Coordinates of C-alpha atoms in Angstrom, one line a residue:
M246 CA 117.3 109.9 94.4
P247 CA 117.3 113.0 95.3
S248 CA 120.5 115.0 96.1
R249 CA 122.2 114.2 99.8
H250 CA 123.7 117.7 100.4
A251 CA 121.1 119.3 101.7
M252 CA 122.6 122.7 100.0
T253 CA 122.4 121.2 96.7
H254 CA 118.8 119.4 97.3
N255 CA 117.3 123.2 98.8
R256 CA 119.2 124.8 96.0
R257 CA 117.2 122.3 93.0
A258 CA 114.0 122.9 95.3
M259 CA 114.3 126.5 94.6
S260 CA 115.4 126.4 90.9
Q261 CA 111.9 124.4 90.8
R262 CA 109.3 126.4 91.3
P263 CA 106.5 127.1 89.2
V264 CA 107.0 130.7 87.5
P265 CA 104.0 132.3 87.4
T266 CA 101.9 132.4 84.8
P267 CA 100.8 135.9 83.2
P268 CA 97.6 138.0 83.2
S269 CA 96.6 137.1 80.8
A270 CA 97.0 133.5 81.0
A271 CA 95.0 133.5 84.3
A272 CA 92.3 131.1 85.0
T273 CA 89.2 132.7 87.2
P274 CA 90.3 132.2 90.9
G275 CA 88.5 129.4 92.4
S276 CA 88.4 127.2 89.1
I277 CA 90.5 124.0 88.6
Q278 CA 91.9 126.1 86.0
A279 CA 94.0 128.4 88.5
A280 CA 95.9 125.4 90.3
L281 CA 96.6 123.8 86.7
R282 CA 98.1 126.3 85.5
H283 CA 101.3 126.1 88.2
E284 CA 103.6 123.5 86.6
G285 CA 104.7 121.9 89.0
F286 CA 101.2 120.9 90.7
R287 CA 100.6 120.0 87.1
K288 CA 103.4 117.8 86.3
L289 CA 102.1 116.7 89.4
W290 CA 99.0 116.0 88.8
L291 CA 99.7 114.0 85.6
A292 CA 102.0 111.9 87.1
S293 CA 99.8 111.2 90.0
G294 CA 96.4 110.1 87.8
I295 CA 98.8 107.6 85.7
Y296 CA 99.8 106.3 89.5
F297 CA 96.1 105.8 90.9
I298 CA 95.4 103.9 87.6
A299 CA 98.2 101.5 87.1
N300 CA 96.8 100.7 91.4
A301 CA 93.8 100.3 90.0
M302 CA 94.6 97.9 87.1
H303 CA 96.5 96.6 89.9
G304 CA 93.9 95.6 92.6
M305 CA 91.1 95.2 89.5
A306 CA 93.7 92.2 87.9
A307 CA 94.8 90.5 92.1
S308 CA 91.4 91.0 92.3
W309 CA 90.1 89.1 89.2
L310 CA 93.5 86.3 89.7
M311 CA 92.3 85.8 92.5
V312 CA 88.4 84.3 91.8
E313 CA 90.0 83.0 88.4
L314 CA 92.4 80.9 90.7
T315 CA 90.6 79.9 93.6
G316 CA 86.9 80.4 92.3
S317 CA 86.7 81.4 96.5
S318 CA 84.2 84.8 97.0
F319 CA 85.9 85.1 101.2
L320 CA 90.4 84.7 99.5
A321 CA 88.9 87.3 96.5
A322 CA 87.8 89.5 99.5
L323 CA 90.6 89.4 101.3
V324 CA 92.4 90.9 98.4
Q325 CA 90.6 94.1 98.9
T326 CA 91.4 93.9 102.9
A327 CA 95.2 93.5 101.4
V328 CA 94.9 96.6 99.7
F329 CA 93.5 99.0 102.7
L330 CA 93.9 97.5 105.7
P331 CA 97.4 98.1 106.0
M332 CA 96.5 102.1 105.1
F333 CA 94.3 101.7 108.1
V334 CA 96.8 100.8 110.1
L335 CA 100.2 102.8 108.9
A336 CA 98.7 106.1 107.9
L337 CA 99.3 108.2 111.1
P338 CA 102.8 106.1 111.7
A339 CA 103.2 107.2 108.6
G340 CA 101.9 110.9 109.0
V341 CA 104.3 111.3 111.9
L342 CA 107.2 110.3 109.2
A343 CA 106.5 112.6 106.8
D344 CA 105.9 115.6 110.0
T345 CA 109.8 115.1 111.0
T346 CA 112.0 113.0 108.1
D347 CA 112.8 113.5 105.3
R348 CA 109.3 113.5 102.9
A349 CA 111.2 113.1 99.2
K350 CA 113.9 110.5 100.6
L351 CA 110.1 108.9 102.6
I352 CA 108.3 108.5 99.0
L353 CA 110.9 107.7 97.3
I354 CA 111.7 104.4 99.4
A355 CA 108.2 103.2 99.3
L356 CA 107.3 104.0 95.7
G357 CA 110.6 101.8 94.9
V358 CA 109.4 99.3 97.1
Q359 CA 106.2 98.7 95.5
A360 CA 107.3 99.3 92.2
L361 CA 110.2 95.8 92.6
S362 CA 107.2 94.4 95.3
V363 CA 105.7 94.7 92.2
V364 CA 108.1 93.9 89.5
V365 CA 109.6 90.7 91.0
L366 CA 105.7 89.4 91.4
A367 CA 105.0 89.5 87.8
A368 CA 107.6 87.8 87.2
L369 CA 106.7 85.0 89.8
L370 CA 103.3 84.9 87.5
L371 CA 105.0 85.0 84.3
A372 CA 106.8 81.6 85.0
G373 CA 104.3 80.4 86.5
W374 CA 106.2 79.9 90.0
A375 CA 102.7 82.0 91.7
G376 CA 99.4 81.2 93.6
P377 CA 96.8 82.7 96.3
G378 CA 99.6 83.2 99.3
T379 CA 102.4 85.2 97.5
L380 CA 99.1 86.6 94.9
L381 CA 97.9 88.4 98.6
V382 CA 101.6 89.2 100.3
F383 CA 102.8 91.1 97.2
T384 CA 99.8 93.5 96.9
F385 CA 99.5 94.0 100.6
I386 CA 103.2 94.4 100.2
S387 CA 102.4 96.9 97.6
G388 CA 99.2 98.9 100.5
C389 CA 102.7 98.9 102.4
C390 CA 104.1 102.1 100.7
T391 CA 100.7 103.2 99.1
A392 CA 99.9 103.7 103.2
M393 CA 103.2 104.5 104.2
M394 CA 103.7 107.2 101.1
S395 CA 99.8 109.1 101.2
P396 CA 100.6 111.3 104.1
A397 CA 103.8 113.1 103.6
W398 CA 102.7 112.8 99.3
N399 CA 99.1 115.0 100.3
S400 CA 101.3 117.4 102.2
A401 CA 103.5 118.2 99.8
V402 CA 100.9 118.2 97.0
G403 CA 99.0 121.0 99.4
E404 CA 102.9 123.3 99.5
I405 CA 103.0 123.8 95.6
L406 CA 100.7 126.2 95.5
P407 CA 99.2 129.1 96.9
R408 CA 97.0 128.6 100.1
D409 CA 93.8 130.1 98.3
E410 CA 94.4 127.5 96.0
L411 CA 94.7 124.6 98.0
P412 CA 90.7 123.3 97.5
Q413 CA 91.2 124.2 93.7
A414 CA 94.0 121.2 94.7
I415 CA 92.6 118.9 96.1
I416 CA 89.6 118.7 93.7
A417 CA 91.7 118.1 91.1
M418 CA 93.5 114.9 92.3
S419 CA 90.0 113.8 93.1
I420 CA 89.1 114.6 89.8
A421 CA 92.1 112.8 89.1
Y422 CA 91.6 109.5 91.1
N423 CA 88.0 109.4 90.1
G424 CA 88.5 109.2 86.7
A425 CA 91.0 106.2 87.1
R426 CA 88.9 104.3 89.5
A427 CA 87.0 104.4 86.4
L428 CA 89.4 103.6 83.8
G429 CA 92.0 101.2 85.6
P430 CA 90.0 98.5 85.9
A431 CA 88.8 98.7 82.4
F432 CA 92.4 99.0 80.9
A433 CA 92.9 96.5 83.4
G434 CA 90.2 94.2 82.3
L435 CA 90.6 95.0 78.2
V436 CA 94.3 93.7 79.3
F437 CA 94.1 90.5 81.3
G438 CA 91.1 89.8 79.0
L439 CA 93.9 89.1 75.7
A440 CA 97.3 88.4 77.8
S441 CA 95.0 85.5 79.5
A442 CA 94.1 84.2 75.7
V443 CA 97.5 84.3 74.9
G444 CA 99.7 82.3 78.0
G445 CA 96.7 81.4 80.4
V446 CA 95.1 83.9 83.7
L447 CA 98.9 83.7 85.3
V448 CA 100.3 85.8 82.6
G449 CA 97.6 88.4 81.9
G450 CA 97.6 89.2 85.5
G451 CA 101.8 89.4 85.5
T452 CA 101.6 91.6 82.3
V453 CA 98.8 93.4 84.3
F454 CA 101.2 94.0 87.1
A455 CA 104.1 94.5 84.6
L456 CA 102.5 97.3 82.8
A457 CA 101.0 99.0 86.2
V458 CA 105.1 99.1 87.8
A459 CA 105.0 101.7 85.0
G460 CA 102.7 103.9 87.3
T461 CA 104.5 103.6 89.8
L462 CA 108.1 105.3 88.3
V463 CA 106.3 107.2 86.7
L464 CA 105.1 108.7 89.7
A465 CA 109.4 108.0 91.4
W466 CA 110.3 110.5 88.3
A467 CA 108.0 113.2 88.8
I468 CA 109.0 113.2 92.9
H469 CA 112.4 113.7 92.6
R470 CA 112.6 115.8 89.1
R471 CA 110.5 118.3 92.4
P472 CA 111.2 117.1 96.0
P473 CA 108.6 118.3 99.0
K474 CA 110.9 121.3 99.7
P475 CA 112.6 120.0 103.2
H476 CA 111.6 121.3 106.7
P477 CA 112.6 123.3 107.9
P478 CA 116.6 123.2 110.3
T479 CA 115.0 123.6 113.9
R480 CA 117.2 122.6 117.2
L481 CA 114.2 120.7 118.6
P482 CA 114.7 117.7 120.2
P483 CA 113.5 114.8 117.4
E484 CA 110.3 113.6 117.7
R485 CA 109.6 110.1 118.0
L486 CA 106.9 108.1 115.8
W487 CA 105.3 106.3 119.5
G488 CA 105.2 110.2 120.8
G489 CA 104.5 112.2 117.2
T490 CA 102.1 110.1 117.0
L491 CA 100.5 110.8 120.8
A492 CA 101.0 114.1 119.8
G493 CA 98.5 113.9 116.1
L494 CA 96.1 112.5 118.4
R495 CA 96.4 114.4 120.6
Y496 CA 95.9 118.1 118.6
A497 CA 92.8 116.6 117.0
W498 CA 91.0 115.7 119.9
H499 CA 91.4 119.4 121.5
A500 CA 91.6 121.6 117.7
E501 CA 87.5 121.8 117.5
T502 CA 88.5 122.7 114.0
I503 CA 90.3 119.7 113.6
L504 CA 87.9 117.5 115.6
A505 CA 84.2 119.1 114.0
Q506 CA 86.2 117.8 110.3
L507 CA 86.3 113.8 111.4
V508 CA 84.1 113.4 113.4
R509 CA 81.2 114.8 109.9
T510 CA 83.8 112.0 108.0
A511 CA 83.6 109.2 109.4
A512 CA 79.4 109.8 109.9
Y513 CA 79.5 110.5 106.2
S514 CA 81.0 107.7 105.5
A515 CA 79.2 105.5 107.8
A516 CA 76.2 105.7 106.3
G517 CA 77.2 106.6 103.0
S518 CA 78.9 103.0 103.0
A519 CA 76.1 101.3 102.7
L520 CA 75.4 102.2 98.9
W521 CA 79.0 101.4 98.2
A522 CA 78.7 97.8 100.3
L523 CA 75.2 96.3 98.4
L524 CA 75.6 98.3 94.9
P525 CA 76.7 94.9 93.5
V526 CA 72.8 92.9 95.4
I527 CA 71.1 95.9 94.4
G528 CA 72.2 95.4 90.4
Q529 CA 71.2 92.0 90.8
Q530 CA 68.8 91.3 92.9
R531 CA 66.9 94.6 92.7
L532 CA 67.5 95.3 88.8
G533 CA 68.4 92.0 87.2
L534 CA 71.4 93.2 85.9
G535 CA 75.0 91.2 85.3
A536 CA 78.1 91.7 84.9
A537 CA 78.6 94.3 82.9
G538 CA 75.5 95.5 84.0
F539 CA 77.6 96.0 87.3
G540 CA 79.8 98.4 85.9
G541 CA 78.1 100.4 84.7
L542 CA 76.2 101.3 88.3
M543 CA 80.3 102.2 88.9
A544 CA 80.5 103.8 85.9
C545 CA 78.6 106.5 86.7
L546 CA 79.0 106.8 90.3
G547 CA 82.3 107.8 88.6
T548 CA 81.4 110.3 86.2
G549 CA 79.6 112.4 88.6
A550 CA 81.3 112.1 91.2
V551 CA 84.3 113.5 88.2
A552 CA 81.3 115.5 87.1
A553 CA 81.1 117.3 90.1
G554 CA 84.6 118.0 90.7
L555 CA 84.9 120.1 87.3
M556 CA 82.4 122.1 89.0
L557 CA 82.8 121.9 92.8
G558 CA 85.0 125.3 93.5
R559 CA 82.5 128.1 92.0
L560 CA 79.4 125.6 93.7
R561 CA 82.1 126.0 96.7
Q562 CA 81.9 129.7 96.6
R563 CA 78.7 130.4 96.4
L564 CA 77.2 128.3 98.8
G565 CA 80.1 128.2 101.6
L566 CA 81.0 124.5 103.2
E567 CA 78.0 124.0 105.4
P568 CA 74.9 124.1 103.0
L569 CA 77.3 122.5 100.1
V570 CA 77.5 119.4 102.9
R571 CA 74.0 119.3 103.8
I572 CA 72.9 119.5 100.2
S573 CA 75.6 116.1 99.4
C574 CA 73.2 114.5 102.5
V575 CA 69.9 114.8 101.2
V576 CA 70.8 114.3 98.1
F577 CA 73.4 110.9 98.8
A578 CA 69.8 109.9 100.6
A579 CA 67.5 110.5 98.1
V580 CA 69.2 108.9 96.3
M581 CA 69.9 105.0 99.0
A582 CA 66.1 105.8 99.0
V583 CA 66.0 105.6 94.8
A584 CA 68.1 102.4 94.9
A585 CA 66.0 100.7 97.9
L586 CA 62.8 101.5 95.7
S587 CA 62.9 101.1 92.3
R588 CA 62.9 97.9 89.7
W589 CA 63.7 99.7 86.8
A590 CA 67.2 100.6 86.0
L591 CA 67.5 103.9 84.4
P592 CA 66.5 105.6 87.9
V593 CA 69.0 104.7 89.4
Y594 CA 71.9 104.8 87.3
I595 CA 71.1 108.0 86.9
A596 CA 70.4 108.8 90.5
L597 CA 74.3 107.2 91.5
V598 CA 75.3 109.9 88.9
L599 CA 73.7 112.6 91.3
G600 CA 74.9 109.8 94.1
G601 CA 79.1 110.1 92.5
G602 CA 78.7 114.1 92.5
A603 CA 77.6 113.9 96.1
W604 CA 79.6 111.7 97.4
M605 CA 82.7 114.1 96.0
S606 CA 81.2 117.1 97.1
A607 CA 81.2 116.5 100.6
M608 CA 84.4 114.7 101.1
S609 CA 86.2 116.3 99.1
T610 CA 84.6 118.9 101.3
F611 CA 86.1 117.3 104.5
N612 CA 89.5 117.0 103.4
T613 CA 89.7 120.4 102.2
A614 CA 88.7 121.8 105.2
T615 CA 91.2 119.1 107.1
Q616 CA 94.4 120.0 105.4
T617 CA 93.9 124.4 105.6
S618 CA 93.2 124.3 109.6
A619 CA 96.2 122.6 110.3
P620 CA 99.6 123.9 110.4
P621 CA 102.2 122.4 109.2
W622 CA 103.6 120.9 111.7
V623 CA 100.9 118.4 112.3
R624 CA 100.0 118.1 108.4
S625 CA 100.2 115.4 107.5
R626 CA 99.3 113.7 110.9
A627 CA 96.2 116.0 110.1
T628 CA 95.4 114.0 106.7
A629 CA 96.2 110.7 108.3
M630 CA 93.7 110.6 110.7
H631 CA 91.0 112.3 107.2
V632 CA 92.0 109.1 106.2
L633 CA 91.0 107.1 108.8
S634 CA 88.1 108.6 109.7
A635 CA 86.8 107.9 106.3
L636 CA 88.5 104.5 105.6
G637 CA 88.0 102.9 108.6
P638 CA 83.9 104.0 109.4
F639 CA 83.9 102.7 106.0
A640 CA 85.1 99.0 106.7
L641 CA 83.2 98.6 109.0
G642 CA 79.6 99.9 108.0
S643 CA 80.0 98.5 104.8
A644 CA 80.3 94.9 106.9
F645 CA 77.3 96.4 109.0
W646 CA 75.0 97.2 106.5
G647 CA 75.3 93.7 105.2
A648 CA 74.5 91.7 108.4
V649 CA 71.4 94.7 108.3
A650 CA 70.0 93.6 105.1
G651 CA 71.0 89.8 105.3
L652 CA 68.5 91.3 108.8
A653 CA 66.0 92.9 107.3
G654 CA 66.1 92.6 103.6
L655 CA 68.0 95.0 101.0
Q656 CA 65.2 97.8 101.5
G657 CA 65.5 97.6 105.2
A658 CA 68.9 98.7 105.4
L659 CA 68.8 100.9 102.6
V660 CA 66.5 102.6 103.6
A661 CA 67.8 102.6 107.3
A662 CA 71.1 104.0 105.6
A663 CA 69.5 106.7 104.1
A664 CA 67.8 107.7 107.5
L665 CA 71.2 108.0 109.0
M666 CA 72.5 109.5 106.3
L667 CA 69.5 112.4 106.9
G668 CA 70.5 113.0 110.7
N669 CA 74.1 114.0 110.1
L670 CA 72.4 117.5 109.7
L671 CA 71.9 118.0 113.0
L672 CA 75.9 117.0 113.4
A673 CA 76.0 120.6 112.1
R674 CA 75.7 122.8 115.2
R675 CA 77.8 120.9 117.0
F676 CA 81.0 120.6 114.8
P677 CA 80.8 123.0 112.2
L678 CA 82.9 123.1 109.6
R679 CA 85.2 126.1 108.9
M680 CA 88.2 126.3 107.2
G681 CA 90.9 127.6 109.4
A682 CA 92.1 132.0 109.4
P683 CA 95.4 132.2 108.0
H684 CA 96.9 133.7 111.6
E685 CA 95.4 129.6 112.7
V686 CA 97.9 127.6 111.4
T687 CA 100.5 129.8 111.0
Q688 CA 103.3 129.5 113.5
A689 CA 104.9 132.3 115.4
P690 CA 108.3 132.6 116.2
F691 CA 110.2 130.4 118.5
K692 CA 112.3 131.8 121.6
D693 CA 114.5 130.6 122.9
L694 CA 114.6 129.2 126.4
L695 CA 117.1 131.3 128.6
M696 CA 118.0 129.2 131.1
A697 CA 121.6 128.4 132.6
D698 CA 121.0 125.0 134.2
E699 CA 118.8 122.8 131.0
P700 CA 117.3 120.3 132.0
D701 CA 117.6 116.9 129.9
H702 CA 115.5 117.0 127.6
E703 CA 113.2 113.4 128.9
A704 CA 113.5 114.8 132.2
G705 CA 109.4 115.8 133.6
P706 CA 106.9 116.0 134.0
V707 CA 107.2 120.0 133.7
A708 CA 105.0 122.7 135.6
V709 CA 104.6 125.9 133.8
E710 CA 103.1 128.7 135.9
L711 CA 101.9 131.9 134.7
S712 CA 101.8 134.7 137.2
Y713 CA 99.3 137.6 136.5
R714 CA 98.1 140.6 138.6
I715 CA 95.1 142.4 137.0
R716 CA 92.4 144.9 138.2
P717 CA 89.4 142.8 140.3
E718 CA 86.4 144.2 138.1
Q719 CA 88.4 142.9 135.0
A720 CA 88.7 139.4 136.5
E721 CA 85.4 138.2 134.7
A722 CA 86.7 139.6 131.4
F723 CA 90.5 138.5 132.1
L724 CA 89.0 134.9 133.0
A725 CA 86.9 134.7 129.5
L726 CA 90.2 135.6 128.0
A727 CA 92.7 133.0 130.1
T728 CA 89.9 130.3 129.6
Q729 CA 90.7 129.9 125.2
L730 CA 94.6 128.9 126.0
K731 CA 93.1 125.4 127.5
G732 CA 92.4 124.1 123.7
P733 CA 95.9 125.7 122.7
R734 CA 97.8 124.6 125.9
R735 CA 96.2 120.7 125.5
R736 CA 96.1 120.8 122.0
D737 CA 99.9 121.4 121.8
G738 CA 101.5 119.4 124.6
A739 CA 100.1 119.5 127.9
T740 CA 98.1 116.7 129.6
F741 CA 96.4 119.3 131.7
W742 CA 95.8 123.0 132.3
R743 CA 94.5 125.1 134.9
I744 CA 92.8 128.6 135.9
Y745 CA 93.5 129.4 139.6
R746 CA 92.9 132.8 142.0
D747 CA 95.6 134.0 144.8
L748 CA 93.1 133.5 148.0
D749 CA 95.7 135.6 149.9
D750 CA 95.7 138.6 146.4
P751 CA 92.4 139.2 145.0
S752 CA 94.4 140.7 141.6
R753 CA 96.6 137.5 142.0
Y754 CA 95.3 135.4 139.0
V755 CA 98.0 131.6 137.9
E756 CA 98.5 130.3 134.8
R757 CA 99.4 126.5 135.5
F758 CA 99.8 123.3 132.6
I759 CA 101.3 120.4 133.5
V760 CA 103.4 119.0 130.3
T761 CA 105.3 114.7 130.2
S762 CA 109.6 116.1 129.8
W763 CA 111.2 119.6 129.0
A764 CA 111.2 118.2 125.3
A765 CA 107.2 117.8 125.5
Y766 CA 107.8 121.8 126.3
L767 CA 110.6 122.7 123.7
H768 CA 107.8 121.6 121.2
Q769 CA 104.8 123.1 123.0
R770 CA 106.7 126.3 123.1
A771 CA 107.5 126.0 118.6
R772 CA 104.4 125.4 117.8
A773 CA 102.0 127.8 119.1
T774 CA 100.2 130.1 116.8
M775 CA 99.9 134.0 115.6
A776 CA 96.5 133.5 116.9
D777 CA 98.2 132.2 119.6
Q778 CA 100.1 134.6 120.9
G779 CA 97.5 137.7 120.2
I780 CA 95.1 135.9 123.3
E781 CA 99.0 136.1 124.8
A782 CA 99.0 140.3 124.3
Q783 CA 95.5 140.8 125.1
L784 CA 96.3 139.2 128.3
R785 CA 99.6 140.8 129.1
A786 CA 97.9 144.0 128.6
M787 CA 95.3 143.8 130.9
V788 CA 98.4 143.7 133.7
L789 CA 98.7 146.2 136.4
P790 CA 100.7 149.4 135.2
G791 CA 103.9 147.9 136.0
E792 CA 103.1 144.3 136.0
R793 CA 104.3 142.2 134.4
V794 CA 103.1 138.7 134.3
V795 CA 106.0 136.2 135.7
M796 CA 106.8 132.8 133.5
Q797 CA 107.8 129.9 136.4
H798 CA 108.7 126.2 135.4
Y799 CA 109.2 123.5 137.9
I800 CA 110.8 119.5 137.1
A801 CA 109.5 116.6 138.9
E802 CA 112.4 115.0 141.0
R803 CA 110.2 112.3 142.9

């Protein structure tokens, strides 16, 4: 575990910063090698890849063991529910904790509990004392641990490298994840079969789980050696779990760049889930394949994803975000059409390679745009909401397309999904993709309020008024500029915002907004970015000579 003393912790973090690579050894900008040249990221990438393989082994062994023990497809499906439901339920609260607490401690506790739970499950299986219920419970516990540490881990990865290399870091992690989805089940199947031949299916499952513990411990060791940088010290009141959750949701709703990426992610995931959900049916009913053939279909998707990741950085630099996503939508729609219409396996295999590349390109681009558009105080929550926008529609879409296939047939469902994927192209106008500029995500210096009698942190609501005196002929320009503050005020905590004109004085305008409490107002002030301050400076420049912007605060009494 990390040192309990903040000074020691900070000294360790400083001593373990990546050592810059000499220019002669530098990789080409925009390539994955440019990210992997950093020692700190490279070691975390390797440890994360081992952890991904361990999780994939766990998932495969749990599903197969459930089938062997019960023969029930329903209980086998519940294993996947136990794996993914915790991520859907806990991702956002875990993001709040990652933004407001010690991330290293959060990650290490989650990994420790996960390792212990898998050890106990392996021991119970090897002793012959575990059944289907035990398997589901411990798989759910493991899923909860993964959900709790993921936002903190994601934000920590983003801080290891310079901002301009973050996209390559995300691509590298995506390659590790997709590679693990292919290697993990294959290795787990081999171990499961060999161990089962010696001691039965319980021994086979227990052996796989015991090996999977090693991956969890490797990642815990890597985090312990190179813990995430601690949050900067602050005198602000701490955010509570519920309030922090609402703050994250409010930020996403009022931050146009974040909202656009979440909407586009959800739409792409909902349409594309049809192929993933119906792939077993495609293999069995359309192509007449067995289990090995289905594994080949999955391998094609994974191969395409890894191959795309190796050249995605250069493609994104050359094409830009929006064209790359448009191409991904068209390609994935075409892949679903091929899968719907072809009864020959070879075209489907080739199409799935392209489909894996398209899926990787789009989802990685959405993730990159989200992480680069969120300031530090909400970054973990933003990544958590990205996970929710991907997993939620994927889960619901899978069930929906399964029902559509039952009513309209496999071909009808896939063709409809392909048409919906093409419909995603229409979202670009209303929800354009872009990465946040540095001044849009860099928090401005926070100035304390000098008040003789500061209210209690829980007192409120608080009304804030800023009075401006300007030349009447500049009214239109002033209002156009002041309106740009609506989003930042609401995004950072205001529940109400409005600009008023003084009926008795045509040169006077008042900006008024309301926040729920004094603590919420202090947090709102601290969240202002350099871009927000730039707008405020332009407004002050429009004030009449000799006048100044007057700020007044009101606290609710009744």
